[in-house]
């Protein structure tokens, strides 16, 4: 008797799994699904943000920019200090921004540029790749910035970030650490 009960339970589970599989299969193969569409700034599977989004001017300084802890307090998302980045760009006409923030991993190019006011969007020219270092390694953001510098023949650059552990000791000559929550007013 008990064997029959177990068999019935297994059949019910199998039937349930088959119906779930069928539903998911139909959902995935449905022609009504939006494909390769940028939905509210979320990165589609086909779009790659890493790299240079346009030509790099011959005279340039690239500012590798982190967002969290730099242009706003961590997990604040207010961009309350973005005006200080804008002042820096106004004072440095040959400076261009490459996004090194983790925001590059989930935001589309259009969305990332939209975080900046209109006059500055053309100065946002790319995003670093996402690299993965062996476990226990430090300096992943430095490696990502250096990869971008090498690939795109960047002549001069500076990294603005709040997390020194993402940069190796050797790369800290071009690294400015923001210690206060949000970009310091001295810039």
CSV table of C-alpha atoms in Angstrom, one decimal, residues 6-20:
chain,number,residue,atom,x,y,z
A,6,UNK,CA,4.9,6.8,-3.1
A,7,UNK,CA,4.3,5.9,-6.7
A,8,UNK,CA,1.3,8.2,-6.9
A,9,UNK,CA,3.2,11.1,-5.3
A,10,UNK,CA,6.0,10.6,-7.8
A,11,UNK,CA,3.6,10.6,-10.7
A,12,UNK,CA,2.0,13.8,-9.4
A,13,UNK,CA,5.4,15.5,-9.1
A,14,UNK,CA,6.4,14.3,-12.6
A,15,UNK,CA,3.1,15.7,-14.0
A,16,UNK,CA,3.7,19.0,-12.2
A,17,UNK,CA,7.3,19.2,-13.5
A,18,UNK,CA,6.1,18.4,-17.1
A,19,UNK,CA,3.5,21.1,-16.9
A,20,UNK,CA,6.1,23.7,-15.6
